[in-house]
Amino acid sequence: MKNKFIQSIFVIAVGSMLFTSCKPKDSGDAVSGDAAQKAYVAPGKYDEFYNFVSGGFSGQLSVYGLPSGRLFRVIPVFSVDPEKGWGYSEETKPMLNTSHGFVPWDDLHHTEMSQTNGEVDGRWVFANANNTPRIARVDLKTFKTAEIIELPNVGGNHSSPFITENTEYVVAGTRFSVPGDYVDGDVPINTYKQNFKGHISFVKVGKEGEMDLAFQIVTPGVNFDLSHAGKGKSHGWMFFSCYNTEQANTLLEVNASQKDKDFIMAVNWKKAEEYVKAGKAKKQSVKYVHNKWDEKTHTATSETKNEVLVLDATALKDICYMIPCPKSPHGCDVDPTGEYIVGSGKLAALIPVFSFDKLQSAITNKQFDGDYSGISVVKYEAALHGEVKKPGLGPLHTEFDAKGNAYTSMFVSSEVVKWDIKSLKVLDRVPTYYSVGHLCVPGGDSKKPFGKYMIAYNKITKDRYLPTGPELAQSAQIYDISGDKMRLILDFPTIGEPHYAQAAPADLIRNNGQYKFYKIAENNHPFAAKGEKEAKVVRQGNKVHVYMTSIRSHFAPDNIEGIKMGDEVYFHITNLEQDWDVPHGFSIKGANNAELLIMPGETTTLKWVPDRVGIFPMYCTDFCSALHQEMSGYVRVSPAGSSVPLTWSVGTNQPKI
Amino acid sequence: METTKISNSSKVLLLMVAALFAGSLFVPLWRIELDAPQYPEGLVLQLYPNKIGGDVDVINGLNHYIGMATLHTENFFEFSVLPYIFGAFALVSFVLIFIAKRKAVLGFFITYMLFIIISAADFYRWNYEYGHNLDPNAAIKVPGMAYQPPLLGYKQLLNFAAYSIPDTGGWMLGGSALLLIMIVLKEFKFRK
């Protein structure tokens, strides 16, 4: 089982199922006659929405069409991807650099699209790395990861990367509190309560998307699970769900499930900003890296940073408040008006909905219930708008439509429940197959949801597809939510384990300056060859730089001799095409890393260290033309110290010796 | 009334002719559109008075399969003289307003018609040259096949459908020809 808490819940679930004998309906009941028509996008027609789905433990981001469920692309983010040479080419290697060195994998949980005025704007998608804490920004002009910033003081970057109304900040709460990097971490684990601290990070986002770790807020040690930004009237606030307020450090499935209520932490980030400006933050020395992709040099750079500003939430009394929330809150979602904050106690039998107005007056009138390790705890009733009674078992995440409805995923009872935000009445429920986690409604966490579809991302697939051994395809399901009743219209498999996802109208993205190819004249790669005339081979000691070009249907040069054992060969390949969708590939026998996939006008480098004497064929790996099979060449490797001169050619043979 | 002088309305038309000639200096004159299954968005070759434009790099890249020579602006002397010719035509049209002689207008009209005929012949010659002069080492050889685009209209060339049609500047030049015809008709036929 994927999540630990399932195991403890399982007993409850089976018990209650027997008790109420609510046997899950089969899909036949849920699918109506015209479902296929609703999900059908005819060949040659475009989908209505792009769907950006987290790849979970695959570390990647996948792009689907809605409502067809067709997979368009897998964007490599935190994991190496031999298909695109990501993390293998010399240019992309720095993107996966961390303070721990080159980390070729991560656990990507959540995607969040940039917003302007609280509305999805189609510029970027942010994604979190859970394991080695990082945040990535994917540029939607190129569908490429443009930037990755590491987060210090953090363990398990889970409540991340949620953004504020105008993409001022991307925030990240630590899932595992740990001693900060700036203190001695060599402490007994059972001193959790004294020594373990939570750090939540506010990463500033610039005009061109560039990220900068602005400040962190240090909190008592708890587990931050998810977060969402306030909007409209609650703009300037951020809400984080916390569990393990018991501050247990072992057997959390039992020891972190003791309290009847944990918290949603409300953070006044505007106030925090003021404190940072007023110099109330401490400079702490830490180590983290910031990796950036340059679209002109087609090369990433990795920069190490050594400082972070930290605000103490327990010392500055008016930036953080705890709102009690039953029980082990997981999701924490804010409705489109910004007034209602929905907590989801994954072990709770109800859904608490808090009111931002009530929270504000509770804070003003000091309706507190003591404090939690120095942070004021607001009285539950004082902040509560109301509770959704008997919604189902295991509420996890809530998304919203434009009509005042909320949709909450129920993990244990495997269903999605639709309810009215104001009246808190349950309006409809529909089964999912099986154990649903996150949900996505296009624009469903913004001020302007587009509605129409709701997609459930499931943790378990069981009988949805043909079996493929012990591990089955991960699954998502699309529901039509345009009517009063939710209707299942399609299942589609996903990569990795799908967590959160975002969706936006197709035109918003494809008309937002989408690249067709890179202009060769603007290629500033230091090893670019902007025409066959510039193709050459240069020896620098034992390093050999091959300035190679590729165009339908040949490489230049395609015969290289004079490489010797002990050499490190760098193939810098420039794709000379200036035509849409004509990438070329490159591979060479015995290469220990991967192939390259080079976009038109781009330059990419493969490092190759020959391991034996002989002739090594190289060829194009991406079908490019009728003469694709002919797109190949040879490299001759001679023994170390051999007198074979360095020569290269294309179209002419070297004179016989 | 002196009958060798042109009317005021003809002068206005001449001013329009001058403007059309001048305007055509800045826009493409002719376009050859190429459609193929793998190019759903189409490829276009645009001929300006002074250069080849459009997807010329892409087309050059494709031409190597059939051994067609690549297209380069500098290989055509036409692009160095056409801007001067159109400039001169604009100037002459303008000057004719002040000369205002019927015979002068007629002379210019005939010159322009001759220019159009010569241009069409020249264009045909180039099309023939490029379509027939193929590299014997080309990868794709189809017996009896030539790749000469049509002078005007549509022709299927292997997988490509080629459409040769006037572009903005071509229509402007066509318009100036029509206006000149109108002037000549007006001055010679209807003004006895």
mmCIF file of C-alpha atoms in Angstrom, chain A residues 552-553 578-580 625 627, chain B residues 39 41 58 62 64-65 139:
data_model
loop_
_atom_site.group_PDB
_atom_site.id
_atom_site.type_symbol
_atom_site.label_atom_id
_atom_site.label_comp_id
_atom_site.label_asym_id
_atom_site.label_seq_id
_atom_site.Cartn_x
_atom_site.Cartn_y
_atom_site.Cartn_z
ATOM 1 C CA ARG A 552 18.152 15.902 -43.172
ATOM 2 C CA SER A 553 19.791 13.468 -43.766
ATOM 3 C CA GLN A 578 14.556 25.524 -39.158
ATOM 4 C CA ASP A 579 11.405 23.567 -39.655
ATOM 5 C CA TRP A 580 8.727 22.624 -37.142
ATOM 6 C CA SER A 625 13.227 11.764 -43.360
ATOM 7 C CA LEU A 627 16.838 9.018 -45.875
ATOM 8 C CA TYR B 39 3.270 20.011 -44.179
ATOM 9 C CA GLU B 41 0.498 24.257 -42.386
ATOM 10 C CA VAL B 58 12.981 24.764 -45.432
ATOM 11 C CA LEU B 62 13.762 19.607 -49.050
ATOM 12 C CA HIS B 64 18.126 18.071 -51.954
ATOM 13 C CA TYR B 65 16.083 14.873 -52.039
ATOM 14 C CA ALA B 139 18.513 10.392 -53.886
#
